[in-house]
Amino acid sequence: MKDFNVRDQVARAAVELFAEKGYATTSVQEVVERAGVTKGAMYHYYRSKDDLLFGIYERMLTLQREHLDEIIARGLPTAEALRMACIDVIETSIDSLQEGTVFFRSVHMLSPERQREVTRRRREYNDAFATLVRNGQREGLYRDDIPIAVLVANFFSDIHYLSNWYKPGGTESQTEVAEQITDLFLKGIAAT
Amino acid sequence: MKDFNVRDQVARAAVELFAEKGYATTSVQEVVERAGVTKGAMYHYYRSKDDLLFGIYERMLTLQREHLDEIIARGLPTAEALRMACIDVIETSIDSLQEGTVFFRSVHMLSPERQREVTRRRREYNDAFATLVRNGQREGLYRDDIPIAVLVANFFSDIHYLSNWYKPGGTESQTEVAEQITDLFLKGIAAT
DNA sequence: GGAGCGAAACCGACCGCTCGGTATGTTAGC
DNA sequence: GCTAACATACCGAGCGGTCGGTTTCGCTCC
């Protein structure tokens, strides 16, 4: 039994380095060195550098989609479901801060087809989230004097921005921050 | 009399291309071709590709800092000043959507010293903005149960995210969007 | 006003280097 | 002895930047 798995080690090293210094300025050589393997080993498991990058998107998209679907499937009241979805996605994003850095910074480095797939899946997530808000509007919970796209963007921007300022190990736990941001968002969109 | 200025043409082309396909994947050759000049001409005015990128940051940082200082200097009541600062920075950001795309995506491509300068100047802006919020807290206008850093990040995230979803020429004018986002933010931080 | 001239503006071929990817060789397990 | 899992040396393309040369500009002085 081997004490480490080449695939995972490479993926881990890739995330770290792409987050630290960017996809384009990180060479495959650097990745394999940090992973403690050789280029040959890496290219045995991945077909290209692009695969390394796309893997990050794949994992993030799948993970967040699953979480959201699971929460929606519970059939909770809209307000509870939305609150839960917000807190969960923030916490998840904090768990994957490095992935988030790469995610939002390097889409344009993917191959065109993969860019389109990422866009498509993000839109799906966006739509599912927007539906929650829309339901809340119908129930009179949230204001409808502002386009729903703006409301949703207002929340997604926080997710996006997290990796730019949140430092783990600070005075605030991720749960605290998640609740604070969610609270700010919900206060903003609450019906007057 | 020449009908165009090499410096500006190159800068314009650089912004466009860096926003479209990223700094790293844009070659100097592409930039000069779009600008309609030669590499020799470009390197006569700029010392490096990095200069091209830094110019974008320089302009954005200076512009936004001037705007904020000007608003603060008016000595308006806190609530008015903050509202005005928010709307202004959103409008300005919409005016410079492409610059914004590059600004938030390519910091890590700058030379280390320049990265540090950008960070420094952004922090200055951040602090000036935070002071406004802090004043509002003291006056009892805004909630103080959430760390000020979170409050500020909650707004900056919107600026950051703008270039990811706002499409000019849509149904909403930039003024409308600026007011909507500002309103969401201010509702969120209002004292209960 | 135009000849002369130094400096600035500009051209484009070229260079050194890095990087993603490959091809061929070697080892280990079944 | 066959296959999957690696290792290593290498290639060719593309890149940022340079450098010697040429053109244009601006000004002076007759």
mmCIF file of N, CA, C and O in Angstrom, chain A residues 34-117:
data_model
loop_
_atom_site.group_PDB
_atom_site.id
_atom_site.type_symbol
_atom_site.label_atom_id
_atom_site.label_comp_id
_atom_site.label_asym_id
_atom_site.label_seq_id
_atom_site.Cartn_x
_atom_site.Cartn_y
_atom_site.Cartn_z
ATOM 1 N N ARG A 34 6.580 19.992 -6.584
ATOM 2 C CA ARG A 34 5.918 20.122 -5.285
ATOM 3 C C ARG A 34 5.172 18.850 -4.915
ATOM 4 O O ARG A 34 5.083 18.490 -3.744
ATOM 5 N N ALA A 35 4.653 18.178 -5.925
ATOM 6 C CA ALA A 35 3.911 16.940 -5.654
ATOM 7 C C ALA A 35 4.857 15.786 -5.344
ATOM 8 O O ALA A 35 4.431 14.724 -4.900
ATOM 9 N N GLY A 36 6.143 15.998 -5.616
ATOM 10 C CA GLY A 36 7.114 14.946 -5.351
ATOM 11 C C GLY A 36 7.079 13.814 -6.360
ATOM 12 O O GLY A 36 7.404 12.675 -6.057
ATOM 13 N N VAL A 37 6.663 14.135 -7.571
ATOM 14 C CA VAL A 37 6.660 13.109 -8.625
ATOM 15 C C VAL A 37 7.369 13.674 -9.863
ATOM 16 O O VAL A 37 7.908 14.770 -9.824
ATOM 17 N N THR A 38 7.367 12.922 -10.921
ATOM 18 C CA THR A 38 8.009 13.396 -12.151
ATOM 19 C C THR A 38 6.958 13.724 -13.201
ATOM 20 O O THR A 38 5.786 13.375 -13.066
ATOM 21 N N LYS A 39 7.426 14.414 -14.225
ATOM 22 C CA LYS A 39 6.501 14.814 -15.273
ATOM 23 C C LYS A 39 5.879 13.588 -15.951
ATOM 24 O O LYS A 39 4.690 13.592 -16.277
ATOM 25 N N GLY A 40 6.681 12.591 -16.117
ATOM 26 C CA GLY A 40 6.171 11.375 -16.724
ATOM 27 C C GLY A 40 4.997 10.806 -15.953
ATOM 28 O O GLY A 40 3.978 10.415 -16.531
ATOM 29 N N ALA A 41 5.147 10.756 -14.638
ATOM 30 C CA ALA A 41 4.072 10.241 -13.785
ATOM 31 C C ALA A 41 2.811 11.068 -13.946
ATOM 32 O O ALA A 41 1.705 10.549 -14.095
ATOM 33 N N MET A 42 3.016 12.388 -13.942
ATOM 34 C CA MET A 42 1.860 13.269 -14.062
ATOM 35 C C MET A 42 1.144 13.078 -15.387
ATOM 36 O O MET A 42 -0.077 12.935 -15.415
ATOM 37 N N TYR A 43 1.928 13.031 -16.448
ATOM 38 C CA TYR A 43 1.295 12.888 -17.762
ATOM 39 C C TYR A 43 0.764 11.477 -17.991
ATOM 40 O O TYR A 43 0.128 11.196 -18.997
ATOM 41 N N HIS A 44 1.048 10.618 -17.060
ATOM 42 C CA HIS A 44 0.431 9.296 -17.122
ATOM 43 C C HIS A 44 -1.021 9.374 -16.644
ATOM 44 O O HIS A 44 -1.876 8.616 -17.095
ATOM 45 N N TYR A 45 -1.278 10.319 -15.753
ATOM 46 C CA TYR A 45 -2.626 10.415 -15.181
ATOM 47 C C TYR A 45 -3.450 11.558 -15.757
ATOM 48 O O TYR A 45 -4.668 11.520 -15.742
ATOM 49 N N TYR A 46 -2.758 12.593 -16.223
ATOM 50 C CA TYR A 46 -3.472 13.736 -16.800
ATOM 51 C C TYR A 46 -3.022 13.917 -18.244
ATOM 52 O O TYR A 46 -1.862 13.665 -18.570
ATOM 53 N N ARG A 47 -3.953 14.356 -19.066
ATOM 54 C CA ARG A 47 -3.591 14.494 -20.464
ATOM 55 C C ARG A 47 -2.949 15.835 -20.781
ATOM 56 O O ARG A 47 -2.269 15.998 -21.778
ATOM 57 N N SER A 48 -3.216 16.811 -19.955
ATOM 58 C CA SER A 48 -2.653 18.133 -20.231
ATOM 59 C C SER A 48 -2.671 18.985 -18.974
ATOM 60 O O SER A 48 -3.306 18.642 -17.972
ATOM 61 N N LYS A 49 -1.996 20.091 -19.047
ATOM 62 C CA LYS A 49 -2.018 21.057 -17.952
ATOM 63 C C LYS A 49 -3.435 21.573 -17.744
ATOM 64 O O LYS A 49 -3.870 21.827 -16.618
ATOM 65 N N ASP A 50 -4.128 21.717 -18.868
ATOM 66 C CA ASP A 50 -5.517 22.168 -18.818
ATOM 67 C C ASP A 50 -6.376 21.223 -17.963
ATOM 68 O O ASP A 50 -7.253 21.669 -17.226
ATOM 69 N N ASP A 51 -6.105 19.939 -18.039
ATOM 70 C CA ASP A 51 -6.832 18.960 -17.230
ATOM 71 C C ASP A 51 -6.683 19.250 -15.748
ATOM 72 O O ASP A 51 -7.639 19.118 -14.971
ATOM 73 N N LEU A 52 -5.478 19.634 -15.379
ATOM 74 C CA LEU A 52 -5.207 19.975 -13.982
ATOM 75 C C LEU A 52 -6.121 21.095 -13.526
ATOM 76 O O LEU A 52 -6.713 21.048 -12.442
ATOM 77 N N LEU A 53 -6.214 22.108 -14.371
ATOM 78 C CA LEU A 53 -7.040 23.267 -14.032
ATOM 79 C C LEU A 53 -8.516 22.894 -14.013
ATOM 80 O O LEU A 53 -9.237 23.212 -13.070
ATOM 81 N N PHE A 54 -8.943 22.206 -15.035
ATOM 82 C CA PHE A 54 -10.360 21.867 -15.130
ATOM 83 C C PHE A 54 -10.802 21.003 -13.958
ATOM 84 O O PHE A 54 -11.941 21.117 -13.505
ATOM 85 N N GLY A 55 -9.917 20.152 -13.486
ATOM 86 C CA GLY A 55 -10.244 19.327 -12.332
ATOM 87 C C GLY A 55 -10.726 20.160 -11.154
ATOM 88 O O GLY A 55 -11.655 19.774 -10.443
ATOM 89 N N ILE A 56 -10.091 21.301 -10.953
ATOM 90 C CA ILE A 56 -10.492 22.196 -9.860
ATOM 91 C C ILE A 56 -11.927 22.669 -10.069
ATOM 92 O O ILE A 56 -12.741 22.639 -9.144
ATOM 93 N N TYR A 57 -12.224 23.083 -11.274
ATOM 94 C CA TYR A 57 -13.577 23.556 -11.566
ATOM 95 C C TYR A 57 -14.591 22.432 -11.399
ATOM 96 O O TYR A 57 -15.646 22.607 -10.812
ATOM 97 N N GLU A 58 -14.239 21.295 -11.941
ATOM 98 C CA GLU A 58 -15.112 20.133 -11.856
ATOM 99 C C GLU A 58 -15.502 19.841 -10.405
ATOM 100 O O GLU A 58 -16.684 19.720 -10.075
ATOM 101 N N ARG A 59 -14.518 19.777 -9.542
ATOM 102 C CA ARG A 59 -14.792 19.466 -8.141
ATOM 103 C C ARG A 59 -15.652 20.530 -7.470
ATOM 104 O O ARG A 59 -16.623 20.226 -6.780
ATOM 105 N N MET A 60 -15.291 21.780 -7.688
ATOM 106 C CA MET A 60 -16.043 22.871 -7.058
ATOM 107 C C MET A 60 -17.488 22.897 -7.536
ATOM 108 O O MET A 60 -18.422 23.030 -6.737
ATOM 109 N N LEU A 61 -17.673 22.806 -8.836
ATOM 110 C CA LEU A 61 -19.020 22.878 -9.399
ATOM 111 C C LEU A 61 -19.886 21.737 -8.887
ATOM 112 O O LEU A 61 -21.030 21.937 -8.477
ATOM 113 N N THR A 62 -19.313 20.542 -8.914
ATOM 114 C CA THR A 62 -20.065 19.377 -8.466
ATOM 115 C C THR A 62 -20.438 19.500 -6.988
ATOM 116 O O THR A 62 -21.605 19.325 -6.608
ATOM 117 N N LEU A 63 -19.441 19.835 -6.188
ATOM 118 C CA LEU A 63 -19.659 19.955 -4.755
ATOM 119 C C LEU A 63 -20.767 20.949 -4.424
ATOM 120 O O LEU A 63 -21.732 20.622 -3.712
ATOM 121 N N GLN A 64 -20.659 22.137 -4.958
ATOM 122 C CA GLN A 64 -21.630 23.170 -4.602
ATOM 123 C C GLN A 64 -23.015 22.861 -5.136
ATOM 124 O O GLN A 64 -24.027 23.142 -4.495
ATOM 125 N N ARG A 65 -23.036 22.264 -6.322
ATOM 126 C CA ARG A 65 -24.332 21.887 -6.872
ATOM 127 C C ARG A 65 -25.025 20.853 -5.986
ATOM 128 O O ARG A 65 -26.212 20.957 -5.679
ATOM 129 N N GLU A 66 -24.267 19.844 -5.579
ATOM 130 C CA GLU A 66 -24.821 18.806 -4.720
ATOM 131 C C GLU A 66 -25.385 19.398 -3.430
ATOM 132 O O GLU A 66 -26.493 19.074 -3.014
ATOM 133 N N HIS A 67 -24.600 20.285 -2.835
ATOM 134 C CA HIS A 67 -25.052 20.895 -1.588
ATOM 135 C C HIS A 67 -26.367 21.644 -1.771
ATOM 136 O O HIS A 67 -27.299 21.509 -0.990
ATOM 137 N N LEU A 68 -26.410 22.450 -2.821
ATOM 138 C CA LEU A 68 -27.614 23.249 -3.051
ATOM 139 C C LEU A 68 -28.827 22.354 -3.311
ATOM 140 O O LEU A 68 -29.901 22.563 -2.747
ATOM 141 N N ASP A 69 -28.616 21.358 -4.153
ATOM 142 C CA ASP A 69 -29.713 20.437 -4.467
ATOM 143 C C ASP A 69 -30.225 19.757 -3.199
ATOM 144 O O ASP A 69 -31.430 19.608 -2.995
ATOM 145 N N GLU A 70 -29.284 19.360 -2.377
ATOM 146 C CA GLU A 70 -29.657 18.653 -1.151
ATOM 147 C C GLU A 70 -30.520 19.542 -0.259
ATOM 148 O O GLU A 70 -31.541 19.109 0.282
ATOM 149 N N ILE A 71 -30.115 20.796 -0.161
ATOM 150 C CA ILE A 71 -30.867 21.728 0.687
ATOM 151 C C ILE A 71 -32.263 21.981 0.121
ATOM 152 O O ILE A 71 -33.261 21.970 0.855
ATOM 153 N N ILE A 72 -32.325 22.177 -1.194
ATOM 154 C CA ILE A 72 -33.622 22.420 -1.824
ATOM 155 C C ILE A 72 -34.540 21.201 -1.643
ATOM 156 O O ILE A 72 -35.732 21.338 -1.380
ATOM 157 N N ALA A 73 -33.928 20.014 -1.777
ATOM 158 C CA ALA A 73 -34.715 18.776 -1.718
ATOM 159 C C ALA A 73 -35.405 18.589 -0.365
ATOM 160 O O ALA A 73 -36.383 17.853 -0.256
ATOM 161 N N ARG A 74 -34.896 19.271 0.653
ATOM 162 C CA ARG A 74 -35.511 19.102 1.968
ATOM 163 C C ARG A 74 -36.909 19.711 2.046
ATOM 164 O O ARG A 74 -37.674 19.413 2.965
ATOM 165 N N GLY A 75 -37.184 20.584 1.103
ATOM 166 C CA GLY A 75 -38.519 21.172 1.069
ATOM 167 C C GLY A 75 -38.832 22.079 2.242
ATOM 168 O O GLY A 75 -39.973 22.180 2.677
ATOM 169 N N LEU A 76 -37.834 22.736 2.762
ATOM 170 C CA LEU A 76 -38.038 23.666 3.874
ATOM 171 C C LEU A 76 -38.764 24.923 3.400
ATOM 172 O O LEU A 76 -38.819 25.193 2.199
ATOM 173 N N PRO A 77 -39.283 25.686 4.323
ATOM 174 C CA PRO A 77 -39.815 26.999 3.955
ATOM 175 C C PRO A 77 -38.736 27.825 3.260
ATOM 176 O O PRO A 77 -37.557 27.705 3.595
ATOM 177 N N THR A 78 -39.170 28.671 2.348
ATOM 178 C CA THR A 78 -38.213 29.406 1.513
ATOM 179 C C THR A 78 -37.145 30.142 2.320
ATOM 180 O O THR A 78 -35.951 30.051 2.026
ATOM 181 N N ALA A 79 -37.583 30.877 3.327
ATOM 182 C CA ALA A 79 -36.632 31.682 4.090
ATOM 183 C C ALA A 79 -35.546 30.818 4.720
ATOM 184 O O ALA A 79 -34.356 31.160 4.669
ATOM 185 N N GLU A 80 -35.968 29.690 5.276
ATOM 186 C CA GLU A 80 -34.993 28.791 5.888
ATOM 187 C C GLU A 80 -34.055 28.191 4.852
ATOM 188 O O GLU A 80 -32.847 28.094 5.064
ATOM 189 N N ALA A 81 -34.636 27.776 3.734
ATOM 190 C CA ALA A 81 -33.842 27.144 2.689
ATOM 191 C C ALA A 81 -32.798 28.121 2.152
ATOM 192 O O ALA A 81 -31.621 27.775 1.994
ATOM 193 N N LEU A 82 -33.223 29.346 1.901
ATOM 194 C CA LEU A 82 -32.297 30.328 1.349
ATOM 195 C C LEU A 82 -31.174 30.630 2.331
ATOM 196 O O LEU A 82 -30.002 30.640 1.982
ATOM 197 N N ARG A 83 -31.576 30.833 3.585
ATOM 198 C CA ARG A 83 -30.568 31.106 4.609
ATOM 199 C C ARG A 83 -29.562 29.976 4.700
ATOM 200 O O ARG A 83 -28.343 30.200 4.743
ATOM 201 N N MET A 84 -30.074 28.777 4.672
ATOM 202 C CA MET A 84 -29.210 27.605 4.776
ATOM 203 C C MET A 84 -28.281 27.496 3.572
ATOM 204 O O MET A 84 -27.093 27.189 3.708
ATOM 205 N N ALA A 85 -28.838 27.764 2.402
ATOM 206 C CA ALA A 85 -28.032 27.695 1.175
ATOM 207 C C ALA A 85 -26.898 28.712 1.227
ATOM 208 O O ALA A 85 -25.751 28.407 0.869
ATOM 209 N N CYS A 86 -27.224 29.914 1.686
ATOM 210 C CA CYS A 86 -26.209 30.969 1.761
ATOM 211 C C CYS A 86 -25.083 30.570 2.713
ATOM 212 O O CYS A 86 -23.901 30.597 2.343
ATOM 213 N N ILE A 87 -25.459 30.199 3.909
ATOM 214 C CA ILE A 87 -24.455 29.838 4.902
ATOM 215 C C ILE A 87 -23.613 28.673 4.425
ATOM 216 O O ILE A 87 -22.386 28.684 4.537
ATOM 217 N N ASP A 88 -24.266 27.698 3.838
ATOM 218 C CA ASP A 88 -23.519 26.520 3.387
ATOM 219 C C ASP A 88 -22.499 26.867 2.309
ATOM 220 O O ASP A 88 -21.360 26.429 2.365
ATOM 221 N N VAL A 89 -22.906 27.662 1.344
ATOM 222 C CA VAL A 89 -21.988 27.942 0.239
ATOM 223 C C VAL A 89 -20.836 28.816 0.711
ATOM 224 O O VAL A 89 -19.706 28.689 0.229
ATOM 225 N N ILE A 90 -21.079 29.654 1.691
ATOM 226 C CA ILE A 90 -19.976 30.461 2.228
ATOM 227 C C ILE A 90 -18.999 29.576 2.989
ATOM 228 O O ILE A 90 -17.785 29.654 2.801
ATOM 229 N N GLU A 91 -19.564 28.717 3.831
ATOM 230 C CA GLU A 91 -18.683 27.815 4.584
ATOM 231 C C GLU A 91 -17.882 26.918 3.648
ATOM 232 O O GLU A 91 -16.684 26.728 3.844
ATOM 233 N N THR A 92 -18.548 26.376 2.667
ATOM 234 C CA THR A 92 -17.861 25.529 1.703
ATOM 235 C C THR A 92 -16.761 26.296 0.986
ATOM 236 O O THR A 92 -15.665 25.781 0.756
ATOM 237 N N SER A 93 -17.056 27.538 0.649
ATOM 238 C CA SER A 93 -16.069 28.347 -0.057
ATOM 239 C C SER A 93 -14.865 28.652 0.816
ATOM 240 O O SER A 93 -13.734 28.720 0.334
ATOM 241 N N ILE A 94 -15.121 28.821 2.109
ATOM 242 C CA ILE A 94 -14.007 29.059 3.024
ATOM 243 C C ILE A 94 -13.172 27.797 3.171
ATOM 244 O O ILE A 94 -11.951 27.848 3.269
ATOM 245 N N ASP A 95 -13.849 26.662 3.148
ATOM 246 C CA ASP A 95 -13.110 25.400 3.183
ATOM 247 C C ASP A 95 -12.198 25.253 1.972
ATOM 248 O O ASP A 95 -11.176 24.588 2.026
ATOM 249 N N SER A 96 -12.616 25.858 0.889
ATOM 250 C CA SER A 96 -11.851 25.717 -0.361
ATOM 251 C C SER A 96 -11.384 27.083 -0.855
ATOM 252 O O SER A 96 -11.594 27.434 -2.006
ATOM 253 N N LEU A 97 -10.744 27.808 0.020
ATOM 254 C CA LEU A 97 -10.327 29.159 -0.348
ATOM 255 C C LEU A 97 -9.377 29.181 -1.537
ATOM 256 O O LEU A 97 -9.511 29.993 -2.446
ATOM 257 N N GLN A 98 -8.418 28.275 -1.534
ATOM 258 C CA GLN A 98 -7.467 28.240 -2.646
ATOM 259 C C GLN A 98 -8.161 27.902 -3.952
ATOM 260 O O GLN A 98 -7.929 28.541 -4.978
ATOM 261 N N GLU A 99 -9.013 26.898 -3.894
ATOM 262 C CA GLU A 99 -9.765 26.545 -5.095
ATOM 263 C C GLU A 99 -10.560 27.755 -5.586
ATOM 264 O O GLU A 99 -10.647 28.013 -6.787
ATOM 265 N N GLY A 100 -11.130 28.475 -4.641
ATOM 266 C CA GLY A 100 -11.912 29.651 -5.003
ATOM 267 C C GLY A 100 -11.075 30.712 -5.698
ATOM 268 O O GLY A 100 -11.495 31.303 -6.693
ATOM 269 N N THR A 101 -9.887 30.922 -5.171
ATOM 270 C CA THR A 101 -8.986 31.880 -5.812
ATOM 271 C C THR A 101 -8.787 31.531 -7.275
ATOM 272 O O THR A 101 -8.931 32.375 -8.158
ATOM 273 N N VAL A 102 -8.450 30.270 -7.504
ATOM 274 C CA VAL A 102 -8.230 29.823 -8.877
ATOM 275 C C VAL A 102 -9.516 29.913 -9.686
ATOM 276 O O VAL A 102 -9.533 30.410 -10.821
ATOM 277 N N PHE A 103 -10.577 29.451 -9.074
ATOM 278 C CA PHE A 103 -11.875 29.380 -9.761
ATOM 279 C C PHE A 103 -12.257 30.706 -10.399
ATOM 280 O O PHE A 103 -12.669 30.765 -11.553
ATOM 281 N N PHE A 104 -12.105 31.768 -9.639
ATOM 282 C CA PHE A 104 -12.598 33.051 -10.124
ATOM 283 C C PHE A 104 -11.565 33.814 -10.924
ATOM 284 O O PHE A 104 -11.873 34.804 -11.571
ATOM 285 N N ARG A 105 -10.349 33.347 -10.889
ATOM 286 C CA ARG A 105 -9.285 34.109 -11.519
ATOM 287 C C ARG A 105 -8.879 33.536 -12.864
ATOM 288 O O ARG A 105 -8.354 34.243 -13.705
ATOM 289 N N SER A 106 -9.119 32.266 -13.073
ATOM 290 C CA SER A 106 -8.475 31.603 -14.208
ATOM 291 C C SER A 106 -9.428 30.958 -15.212
ATOM 292 O O SER A 106 -9.006 30.127 -16.009
ATOM 293 N N VAL A 107 -10.696 31.354 -15.178
ATOM 294 C CA VAL A 107 -11.639 30.744 -16.132
ATOM 295 C C VAL A 107 -11.144 30.907 -17.553
ATOM 296 O O VAL A 107 -11.260 30.003 -18.377
ATOM 297 N N HIS A 108 -10.617 32.076 -17.835
ATOM 298 C CA HIS A 108 -10.227 32.367 -19.215
ATOM 299 C C HIS A 108 -9.008 31.576 -19.667
ATOM 300 O O HIS A 108 -8.630 31.645 -20.830
ATOM 301 N N MET A 109 -8.405 30.832 -18.763
ATOM 302 C CA MET A 109 -7.257 30.022 -19.143
ATOM 303 C C MET A 109 -7.689 28.630 -19.600
ATOM 304 O O MET A 109 -6.898 27.892 -20.171
ATOM 305 N N LEU A 110 -8.922 28.289 -19.347
ATOM 306 C CA LEU A 110 -9.432 26.994 -19.808
ATOM 307 C C LEU A 110 -9.628 27.003 -21.315
ATOM 308 O O LEU A 110 -9.737 28.064 -21.934
ATOM 309 N N SER A 111 -9.673 25.824 -21.890
ATOM 310 C CA SER A 111 -9.993 25.727 -23.303
ATOM 311 C C SER A 111 -11.413 26.259 -23.511
ATOM 312 O O SER A 111 -12.247 26.163 -22.616
ATOM 313 N N PRO A 112 -11.686 26.809 -24.692
ATOM 314 C CA PRO A 112 -13.001 27.399 -24.966
ATOM 315 C C PRO A 112 -14.177 26.496 -24.616
ATOM 316 O O PRO A 112 -15.129 26.949 -23.978
ATOM 317 N N GLU A 113 -14.092 25.227 -25.014
ATOM 318 C CA GLU A 113 -15.214 24.321 -24.709
ATOM 319 C C GLU A 113 -15.427 24.208 -23.205
ATOM 320 O O GLU A 113 -16.554 24.209 -22.709
ATOM 321 N N ARG A 114 -14.326 24.084 -22.493
ATOM 322 C CA ARG A 114 -14.449 23.934 -21.050
ATOM 323 C C ARG A 114 -14.901 25.220 -20.390
ATOM 324 O O ARG A 114 -15.633 25.190 -19.398
ATOM 325 N N GLN A 115 -14.488 26.328 -20.935
ATOM 326 C CA GLN A 115 -15.023 27.593 -20.445
ATOM 327 C C GLN A 115 -16.529 27.584 -20.560
ATOM 328 O O GLN A 115 -17.247 27.982 -19.640
ATOM 329 N N ARG A 116 -17.003 27.139 -21.711
ATOM 330 C CA ARG A 116 -18.450 27.120 -21.930
ATOM 331 C C ARG A 116 -19.134 26.183 -20.948
ATOM 332 O O ARG A 116 -20.208 26.496 -20.429
ATOM 333 N N GLU A 117 -18.521 25.039 -20.698
ATOM 334 C CA GLU A 117 -19.139 24.126 -19.732
ATOM 335 C C GLU A 117 -19.194 24.745 -18.339
ATOM 336 O O GLU A 117 -20.233 24.663 -17.664
#
